[in-house]
PDB file of C-alpha atoms in Angstrom:
ATOM      1  CA  MET A 653     -11.808   7.256  -6.485  1.00 51.00           C
ATOM      2  CA  ARG A 654     -12.149  11.021  -6.238  1.00 50.00           C
ATOM      3  CA  TYR A 655     -15.395  12.387  -4.789  1.00 44.00           C
ATOM      4  CA  SER A 656     -16.722  16.030  -4.408  1.00 42.00           C
ATOM      5  CA  GLY A 657     -19.369  15.472  -1.520  1.00 45.00           C
ATOM      6  CA  SER A 658     -20.875  12.695   0.593  1.00 39.00           C
ATOM      7  CA  LEU A 659     -24.188  12.150  -1.734  1.00 40.00           C
ATOM      8  CA  VAL A 660     -21.804  11.968  -4.875  1.00 55.00           C
ATOM      9  CA  LYS A 661     -19.766   9.637  -3.011  1.00 77.00           C
ATOM     10  CA  LYS A 662     -22.624   7.778  -1.790  1.00 86.00           C
ATOM     11  CA  GLU A 663     -24.108   7.327  -5.495  1.00 90.00           C
ATOM     12  CA  ARG A 664     -20.818   6.622  -7.218  1.00 92.00           C
ATOM     13  CA  GLU A 665     -20.251   4.294  -4.955  1.00 92.00           C
ATOM     14  CA  GLN A 666     -23.138   2.116  -5.639  1.00 94.00           C
ATOM     15  CA  ILE A 667     -22.606   2.576  -9.301  1.00 95.00           C
ATOM     16  CA  PHE A 668     -19.209   0.772  -8.991  1.00 95.00           C
ATOM     17  CA  GLU A 669     -20.168  -1.665  -6.582  1.00 93.00           C
ATOM     18  CA  LEU A 670     -22.852  -2.843  -9.331  1.00 96.00           C
ATOM     19  CA  PHE A 671     -19.711  -3.782 -11.112  1.00 95.00           C
ATOM     20  CA  LEU A 672     -18.525  -6.221  -8.579  1.00 93.00           C
ATOM     21  CA  ASN A 673     -21.324  -8.903  -9.705  1.00 92.00           C
ATOM     22  CA  HIS A 674     -21.445  -7.595 -13.296  1.00 94.00           C
ATOM     23  CA  GLU A 675     -18.866  -7.612 -15.929  1.00 92.00           C
ATOM     24  CA  LYS A 676     -21.119  -4.728 -18.192  1.00 95.00           C
ATOM     25  CA  LEU A 677     -24.389  -3.017 -17.455  1.00 97.00           C
ATOM     26  CA  LYS A 678     -26.619  -0.962 -19.779  1.00 97.00           C
ATOM     27  CA  PHE A 679     -27.611   2.581 -18.771  1.00 97.00           C
ATOM     28  CA  ASN A 680     -30.956   1.660 -17.599  1.00 96.00           C
ATOM     29  CA  GLU A 681     -29.705  -1.301 -15.393  1.00 96.00           C
ATOM     30  CA  ILE A 682     -27.503   1.361 -13.694  1.00 96.00           C
ATOM     31  CA  GLU A 683     -30.415   3.962 -13.437  1.00 95.00           C
ATOM     32  CA  LYS A 684     -32.971   0.985 -12.183  1.00 94.00           C
ATOM     33  CA  ALA A 685     -30.486  -0.192  -9.392  1.00 95.00           C
ATOM     34  CA  VAL A 686     -28.777   3.115  -8.052  1.00 92.00           C
ATOM     35  CA  ASN A 687     -32.595   4.309  -8.092  1.00 89.00           C
ATOM     36  CA  VAL A 688     -31.784   8.084  -9.308  1.00 88.00           C
ATOM     37  CA  LYS A 689     -33.347  10.380 -12.102  1.00 92.00           C
ATOM     38  CA  SER A 690     -31.560   9.697 -15.573  1.00 94.00           C
ATOM     39  CA  ASN A 691     -30.050  13.067 -15.352  1.00 94.00           C
ATOM     40  CA  MET A 692     -28.107  12.411 -12.188  1.00 92.00           C
ATOM     41  CA  ALA A 693     -26.980   8.664 -13.027  1.00 94.00           C
ATOM     42  CA  ALA A 694     -25.844  10.496 -16.277  1.00 95.00           C
ATOM     43  CA  TYR A 695     -23.868  12.697 -14.445  1.00 94.00           C
ATOM     44  CA  HIS A 696     -22.190  10.470 -12.148  1.00 94.00           C
ATOM     45  CA  ILE A 697     -21.354   7.959 -15.045  1.00 95.00           C
ATOM     46  CA  GLU A 698     -20.116  10.717 -17.112  1.00 95.00           C
ATOM     47  CA  LYS A 699     -17.684  11.950 -13.769  1.00 93.00           C
ATOM     48  CA  MET A 700     -16.672   8.201 -13.455  1.00 94.00           C
ATOM     49  CA  ILE A 701     -15.495   8.021 -17.391  1.00 95.00           C
ATOM     50  CA  GLU A 702     -13.486  11.193 -16.795  1.00 93.00           C
ATOM     51  CA  GLU A 703     -12.085   9.724 -14.004  1.00 92.00           C
ATOM     52  CA  GLY A 704     -10.971   6.619 -15.918  1.00 94.00           C
ATOM     53  CA  LEU A 705     -13.044   4.252 -14.011  1.00 94.00           C
ATOM     54  CA  LEU A 706     -15.599   3.188 -16.296  1.00 96.00           C
ATOM     55  CA  GLY A 707     -15.467   2.874 -20.208  1.00 96.00           C
ATOM     56  CA  LYS A 708     -18.262   2.279 -22.838  1.00 96.00           C
ATOM     57  CA  LYS A 709     -18.713  -0.125 -25.495  1.00 96.00           C
ATOM     58  CA  GLY A 710     -21.705   0.215 -27.782  1.00 96.00           C
ATOM     59  CA  LEU A 711     -24.676  -0.165 -25.372  1.00 97.00           C
ATOM     60  CA  TYR A 712     -22.951  -1.326 -22.482  1.00 97.00           C
ATOM     61  CA  TYR A 713     -20.666   0.346 -19.490  1.00 97.00           C
ATOM     62  CA  TYR A 714     -17.886  -1.666 -17.836  1.00 96.00           C
ATOM     63  CA  LEU A 715     -14.920  -0.952 -15.361  1.00 95.00           C
ATOM     64  CA  THR A 716     -11.498  -0.114 -17.252  1.00 95.00           C
ATOM     65  CA  LYS A 717      -8.263  -1.718 -16.151  1.00 91.00           C
ATOM     66  CA  LYS A 718      -7.953   1.333 -13.592  1.00 92.00           C
ATOM     67  CA  GLY A 719     -11.017   0.569 -12.395  1.00 93.00           C
ATOM     68  CA  GLU A 720     -10.731  -2.913 -12.000  1.00 92.00           C
ATOM     69  CA  GLN A 721      -7.650  -2.254  -9.449  1.00 89.00           C
ATOM     70  CA  TYR A 722      -9.813  -1.042  -6.903  1.00 89.00           C
ATOM     71  CA  ILE A 723     -12.175  -4.312  -6.554  1.00 90.00           C
ATOM     72  CA  PRO A 724      -9.874  -5.983  -3.878  1.00 82.00           C
ATOM     73  CA  ILE A 725     -10.146  -2.782  -1.822  1.00 83.00           C
ATOM     74  CA  PHE A 726     -13.546  -1.535  -2.636  1.00 86.00           C
ATOM     75  CA  GLU A 727     -14.874  -2.336   0.822  1.00 82.00           C
ATOM     76  CA  HIS A 728     -11.661  -0.637   2.644  1.00 79.00           C
ATOM     77  CA  ILE A 729     -12.190   2.443   0.400  1.00 80.00           C
ATOM     78  CA  ILE A 730     -15.583   2.856   1.265  1.00 80.00           C
ATOM     79  CA  GLY A 731     -14.810   2.136   5.156  1.00 76.00           C
ATOM     80  CA  GLU A 732     -17.504  -0.881   5.610  1.00 74.00           C
ATOM     81  CA  GLU A 733     -14.299  -3.083   6.294  1.00 78.00           C
ATOM     82  CA  LEU A 734     -10.629  -2.321   7.638  1.00 84.00           C
ATOM     83  CA  SER A 735      -7.781  -4.478   6.903  1.00 89.00           C
ATOM     84  CA  PRO A 736      -4.457  -4.556   8.010  1.00 93.00           C
ATOM     85  CA  THR A 737      -1.891  -2.323   5.985  1.00 93.00           C
ATOM     86  CA  PRO A 738       0.932  -3.724   4.246  1.00 96.00           C
ATOM     87  CA  VAL A 739       3.990  -2.165   4.517  1.00 97.00           C
ATOM     88  CA  VAL A 740       7.689  -2.548   3.615  1.00 99.00           C
ATOM     89  CA  LEU A 741      10.046  -1.659   6.281  1.00 99.00           C
ATOM     90  CA  VAL A 742      13.765  -1.154   5.213  1.00 99.00           C
ATOM     91  CA  SER A 743      16.882  -1.654   7.672  1.00 99.00           C
ATOM     92  CA  ILE A 744      19.531   0.646   6.164  1.00 99.00           C
ATOM     93  CA  VAL A 745      22.620  -0.644   7.087  1.00 99.00           C
ATOM     94  CA  LYS A 746      26.485   0.131   6.778  1.00 98.00           C
ATOM     95  CA  ASP A 747      28.965  -2.206   8.579  1.00 97.00           C
ATOM     96  CA  ASP A 748      27.860  -2.182  12.279  1.00 97.00           C
ATOM     97  CA  LYS A 749      25.451   0.970  11.770  1.00 98.00           C
ATOM     98  CA  ILE A 750      21.795   1.247  10.883  1.00 98.00           C
ATOM     99  CA  LEU A 751      19.918   4.606   9.837  1.00 98.00           C
ATOM    100  CA  LEU A 752      17.096   5.247  11.592  1.00 98.00           C
ATOM    101  CA  ILE A 753      14.185   8.068  11.221  1.00 98.00           C
ATOM    102  CA  LYS A 754      12.543  10.395  13.807  1.00 96.00           C
ATOM    103  CA  ARG A 755       8.962  10.209  12.321  1.00 94.00           C
ATOM    104  CA  ASN A 756       7.273  13.265  11.615  1.00 92.00           C
ATOM    105  CA  LYS A 757       3.830  11.801  11.466  1.00 91.00           C
ATOM    106  CA  ARG A 758       1.492   9.741  13.277  1.00 91.00           C
ATOM    107  CA  PRO A 759       1.536   6.831  14.064  1.00 93.00           C
ATOM    108  CA  TYR A 760       4.404   6.474  15.978  1.00 93.00           C
ATOM    109  CA  LYS A 761       5.267  10.344  15.770  1.00 93.00           C
ATOM    110  CA  ASP A 762       8.551  11.158  17.335  1.00 93.00           C
ATOM    111  CA  TYR A 763       9.780   7.612  17.730  1.00 95.00           C
ATOM    112  CA  TRP A 764      12.793   6.515  16.187  1.00 97.00           C
ATOM    113  CA  SER A 765      12.026   3.607  13.369  1.00 98.00           C
ATOM    114  CA  MET A 766      13.517   2.146  10.432  1.00 98.00           C
ATOM    115  CA  ILE A 767      12.457   3.776   6.932  1.00 97.00           C
ATOM    116  CA  GLY A 768       9.042   2.407   5.683  1.00 97.00           C
ATOM    117  CA  GLY A 769       6.123   2.983   3.397  1.00 96.00           C
ATOM    118  CA  LYS A 770       3.561   1.111   1.045  1.00 95.00           C
ATOM    119  CA  ILE A 771       4.130  -1.054  -1.846  1.00 96.00           C
ATOM    120  CA  LYS A 772       3.134   0.245  -5.003  1.00 95.00           C
ATOM    121  CA  LEU A 773       1.004  -1.786  -7.343  1.00 92.00           C
ATOM    122  CA  ASP A 774       3.422  -2.596 -10.001  1.00 92.00           C
ATOM    123  CA  GLU A 775       6.491  -3.201  -7.590  1.00 96.00           C
ATOM    124  CA  THR A 776       8.240  -5.862  -6.238  1.00 95.00           C
ATOM    125  CA  PHE A 777       9.733  -5.939  -2.624  1.00 97.00           C
ATOM    126  CA  GLU A 778      13.098  -4.900  -4.010  1.00 98.00           C
ATOM    127  CA  LYS A 779      11.883  -2.129  -6.089  1.00 98.00           C
ATOM    128  CA  THR A 780       9.742  -0.482  -2.886  1.00 98.00           C
ATOM    129  CA  SER A 781      13.228  -0.797  -0.749  1.00 99.00           C
ATOM    130  CA  LEU A 782      15.297   0.692  -3.025  1.00 99.00           C
ATOM    131  CA  ARG A 783      12.581   3.438  -3.929  1.00 98.00           C
ATOM    132  CA  LEU A 784      11.831   4.165  -0.106  1.00 98.00           C
ATOM    133  CA  VAL A 785      15.617   4.578   0.593  1.00 98.00           C
ATOM    134  CA  LYS A 786      16.455   7.016  -2.226  1.00 98.00           C
ATOM    135  CA  ASN A 787      13.348   9.163  -1.289  1.00 97.00           C
ATOM    136  CA  LYS A 788      13.539   9.461   1.934  1.00 97.00           C
ATOM    137  CA  THR A 789      17.367   9.342   2.500  1.00 98.00           C
ATOM    138  CA  ASN A 790      18.764  10.098  -1.228  1.00 97.00           C
ATOM    139  CA  LEU A 791      21.001   7.191  -0.437  1.00 98.00           C
ATOM    140  CA  ASN A 792      21.578   4.747  -3.070  1.00 97.00           C
ATOM    141  CA  GLY A 793      21.715   1.091  -1.830  1.00 97.00           C
ATOM    142  CA  GLU A 794      22.041  -2.688  -2.808  1.00 98.00           C
ATOM    143  CA  PHE A 795      19.071  -4.928  -2.266  1.00 98.00           C
ATOM    144  CA  LYS A 796      19.950  -7.557   0.010  1.00 98.00           C
ATOM    145  CA  SER A 797      17.080  -9.658   1.406  1.00 98.00           C
ATOM    146  CA  ILE A 798      13.689 -10.143   2.727  1.00 98.00           C
ATOM    147  CA  ASN A 799      14.153 -10.919   6.336  1.00 99.00           C
ATOM    148  CA  ALA A 800      11.059 -11.559   7.910  1.00 99.00           C
ATOM    149  CA  VAL A 801       7.151 -10.956   7.799  1.00 98.00           C
ATOM    150  CA  PHE A 802       5.770  -9.521  10.902  1.00 98.00           C
ATOM    151  CA  HIS A 803       2.203  -8.570  11.525  1.00 98.00           C
ATOM    152  CA  GLU A 804       1.558  -6.295  14.346  1.00 97.00           C
ATOM    153  CA  GLN A 805      -1.130  -4.239  16.214  1.00 96.00           C
ATOM    154  CA  VAL A 806      -1.562  -1.059  18.285  1.00 95.00           C
ATOM    155  CA  THR A 807      -4.428  -1.047  20.806  1.00 95.00           C
ATOM    156  CA  GLU A 808      -5.561   0.995  23.215  1.00 92.00           C
ATOM    157  CA  GLU A 809      -8.635  -0.170  25.749  1.00 92.00           C
ATOM    158  CA  GLN A 810      -9.094  -3.359  23.908  1.00 89.00           C
ATOM    159  CA  THR A 811      -9.733  -1.522  20.871  1.00 92.00           C
ATOM    160  CA  ILE A 812      -7.196  -2.091  17.828  1.00 92.00           C
ATOM    161  CA  LYS A 813      -6.263   1.307  16.301  1.00 92.00           C
ATOM    162  CA  HIS A 814      -3.814   0.403  13.799  1.00 93.00           C
ATOM    163  CA  SER A 815      -2.730  -3.238  12.123  1.00 95.00           C
ATOM    164  CA  PHE A 816       0.178  -3.378   9.754  1.00 96.00           C
ATOM    165  CA  ILE A 817       1.506  -6.552   8.221  1.00 98.00           C
ATOM    166  CA  LEU A 818       5.521  -5.597   7.820  1.00 98.00           C
ATOM    167  CA  PHE A 819       7.781  -7.239   5.057  1.00 99.00           C
ATOM    168  CA  PHE A 820      11.070  -6.606   6.784  1.00 99.00           C
ATOM    169  CA  THR A 821      14.042  -5.857   4.179  1.00 99.00           C
ATOM    170  CA  LYS A 822      17.593  -5.387   4.374  1.00 99.00           C
ATOM    171  CA  VAL A 823      19.558  -2.563   2.043  1.00 99.00           C
ATOM    172  CA  GLU A 824      23.211  -2.150   2.037  1.00 99.00           C
ATOM    173  CA  VAL A 825      24.511   1.472   1.356  1.00 98.00           C
ATOM    174  CA  GLN A 826      28.450   2.118   0.897  1.00 95.00           C
ATOM    175  CA  ASN A 827      27.895   6.235   1.772  1.00 94.00           C
ATOM    176  CA  GLU A 828      26.866   7.445   5.044  1.00 96.00           C
ATOM    177  CA  GLU A 829      26.143  11.369   3.638  1.00 97.00           C
ATOM    178  CA  PHE A 830      22.332  11.182   3.849  1.00 98.00           C
ATOM    179  CA  LYS A 831      19.693  14.082   2.988  1.00 96.00           C
ATOM    180  CA  GLU A 832      16.743  14.290   5.174  1.00 95.00           C
ATOM    181  CA  SER A 833      13.204  14.624   3.649  1.00 92.00           C
ATOM    182  CA  LYS A 834      10.067  16.059   5.371  1.00 91.00           C
ATOM    183  CA  ALA A 835       9.459  12.568   6.732  1.00 90.00           C
ATOM    184  CA  GLY A 836      11.656  13.029   9.527  1.00 94.00           C
ATOM    185  CA  LYS A 837      15.033  13.435  10.940  1.00 96.00           C
ATOM    186  CA  LEU A 838      17.870  10.902  10.031  1.00 98.00           C
ATOM    187  CA  GLN A 839      20.651   9.273  12.102  1.00 97.00           C
ATOM    188  CA  TRP A 840      23.118   6.455  12.176  1.00 98.00           C
ATOM    189  CA  PHE A 841      22.933   4.126  15.150  1.00 96.00           C
ATOM    190  CA  LYS A 842      25.544   1.463  16.161  1.00 96.00           C
ATOM    191  CA  ILE A 843      23.375  -1.688  15.977  1.00 96.00           C
ATOM    192  CA  GLU A 844      24.724  -3.089  19.405  1.00 94.00           C
ATOM    193  CA  GLU A 845      23.992   0.152  21.138  1.00 91.00           C
ATOM    194  CA  ILE A 846      20.347   0.979  20.262  1.00 92.00           C
ATOM    195  CA  LYS A 847      18.079   1.287  23.072  1.00 87.00           C
ATOM    196  CA  GLU A 848      14.950  -0.038  23.099  1.00 88.00           C
ATOM    197  CA  LYS A 849      13.077   3.029  24.572  1.00 82.00           C
ATOM    198  CA  GLU A 850      14.253   4.959  21.663  1.00 84.00           C
ATOM    199  CA  ILE A 851      12.416   2.915  19.070  1.00 95.00           C
ATOM    200  CA  ILE A 852       9.365   1.596  17.937  1.00 97.00           C
ATOM    201  CA  PRO A 853       9.164  -1.677  20.369  1.00 97.00           C
ATOM    202  CA  SER A 854       8.430  -3.780  17.148  1.00 98.00           C
ATOM    203  CA  ASP A 855      11.584  -2.016  15.089  1.00 98.00           C
ATOM    204  CA  TYR A 856      13.817  -2.919  17.991  1.00 98.00           C
ATOM    205  CA  TRP A 857      12.686  -6.704  17.902  1.00 98.00           C
ATOM    206  CA  LEU A 858      12.957  -6.817  14.535  1.00 98.00           C
ATOM    207  CA  ILE A 859      16.470  -5.293  14.535  1.00 98.00           C
ATOM    208  CA  LYS A 860      17.595  -7.406  17.547  1.00 97.00           C
ATOM    209  CA  ASN A 861      15.949 -10.801  16.396  1.00 98.00           C
ATOM    210  CA  LYS A 862      15.788 -10.763  12.636  1.00 98.00           C
ATOM    211  CA  LEU A 863      18.234  -8.536  11.030  1.00 98.00           C
ATOM    212  CA  ASN A 864      20.250 -11.285   9.725  1.00 96.00           C
ATOM    213  CA  SER A 865      17.325 -13.630   8.642  1.00 98.00           C
ATOM    214  CA  LYS A 866      16.134 -14.515   5.297  1.00 98.00           C
ATOM    215  CA  VAL A 867      12.752 -15.361   4.301  1.00 98.00           C
ATOM    216  CA  LYS A 868      11.573 -16.580   0.728  1.00 95.00           C
ATOM    217  CA  ILE A 869       8.347 -15.044  -0.313  1.00 96.00           C
ATOM    218  CA  GLU A 870       7.263 -16.509  -3.684  1.00 94.00           C
ATOM    219  CA  SER A 871       5.810 -14.194  -6.357  1.00 93.00           C
ATOM    220  CA  ALA A 872       3.539 -15.093  -9.433  1.00 93.00           C
ATOM    221  CA  GLU A 873       2.050 -13.559 -12.167  1.00 93.00           C
ATOM    222  CA  MET A 874      -1.152 -14.990 -13.415  1.00 93.00           C
ATOM    223  CA  LYS A 875      -2.591 -13.717 -17.073  1.00 92.00           C
ATOM    224  CA  GLU A 876      -6.164 -12.890 -17.633  1.00 89.00           C
ATOM    225  CA  LYS A 877      -7.844 -12.534 -21.215  1.00 87.00           C
ATOM    226  CA  ASN A 878     -11.289 -12.466 -21.669  1.00 83.00           C
ATOM    227  CA  GLY A 879     -12.536 -12.620 -17.888  1.00 81.00           C
ATOM    228  CA  LYS A 880     -10.383 -15.902 -17.550  1.00 89.00           C
ATOM    229  CA  ILE A 881      -7.650 -16.463 -15.585  1.00 91.00           C
ATOM    230  CA  SER A 882      -4.528 -18.690 -16.547  1.00 85.00           C
ATOM    231  CA  GLU A 883      -0.801 -19.401 -16.845  1.00 87.00           C
ATOM    232  CA  LEU A 884       0.613 -19.127 -13.727  1.00 92.00           C
ATOM    233  CA  ARG A 885       4.128 -17.896 -13.694  1.00 92.00           C
ATOM    234  CA  PHE A 886       6.598 -17.366 -11.094  1.00 92.00           C
ATOM    235  CA  LYS A 887       8.825 -14.380 -10.852  1.00 85.00           C
ATOM    236  CA  ASP A 888      12.520 -14.651  -9.752  1.00 76.00           C
TER     237      ASP A 888
END
């Protein structure tokens, strides 16, 4: 959600939160629950409609399909609750070599690591892996497998700073001629010669222990119509 100031953020969050418990609401119900003047309630509702979060049918407002996409992560967005970040971590391999990146951004700035990034809402693990490889190296590859699922945390003085759920995948490429991006410097390493001190420890462990493993993650789709969920269908 886009905001323009802490007060605006608070009031729009309050409006959005109402729809976690209600499918539809009238204007006076929103105004009363948020406890703001009618002109301010109307202003924030209009802005949320402009952003595609709310729609209106007759006297009732409702969350659009775009708005409903935020429901599972709402508490994370407003900072009330933090949860591990799902990341697809891709081993790009050719023969006995693996392509690593020296990260330009925190966390893990200046460490060598595998290519990684978040999975988009409409993507499979395969599509995410191939997109990340293309965007960060300009290489085309063939998706081979999901190798492992790994939960990692970074702690400092007994405080958890970062938490990730890594979906470790493998992509094979035929060409070694990469093109670097702003994400960081790229370099091919012989798998057997990678040194632990040069790389993020969890990446090193995955390369050494799970590079040739495979795990099956079931993927399914459920249909929703008129607020009812049905038809569980597994994907290939």
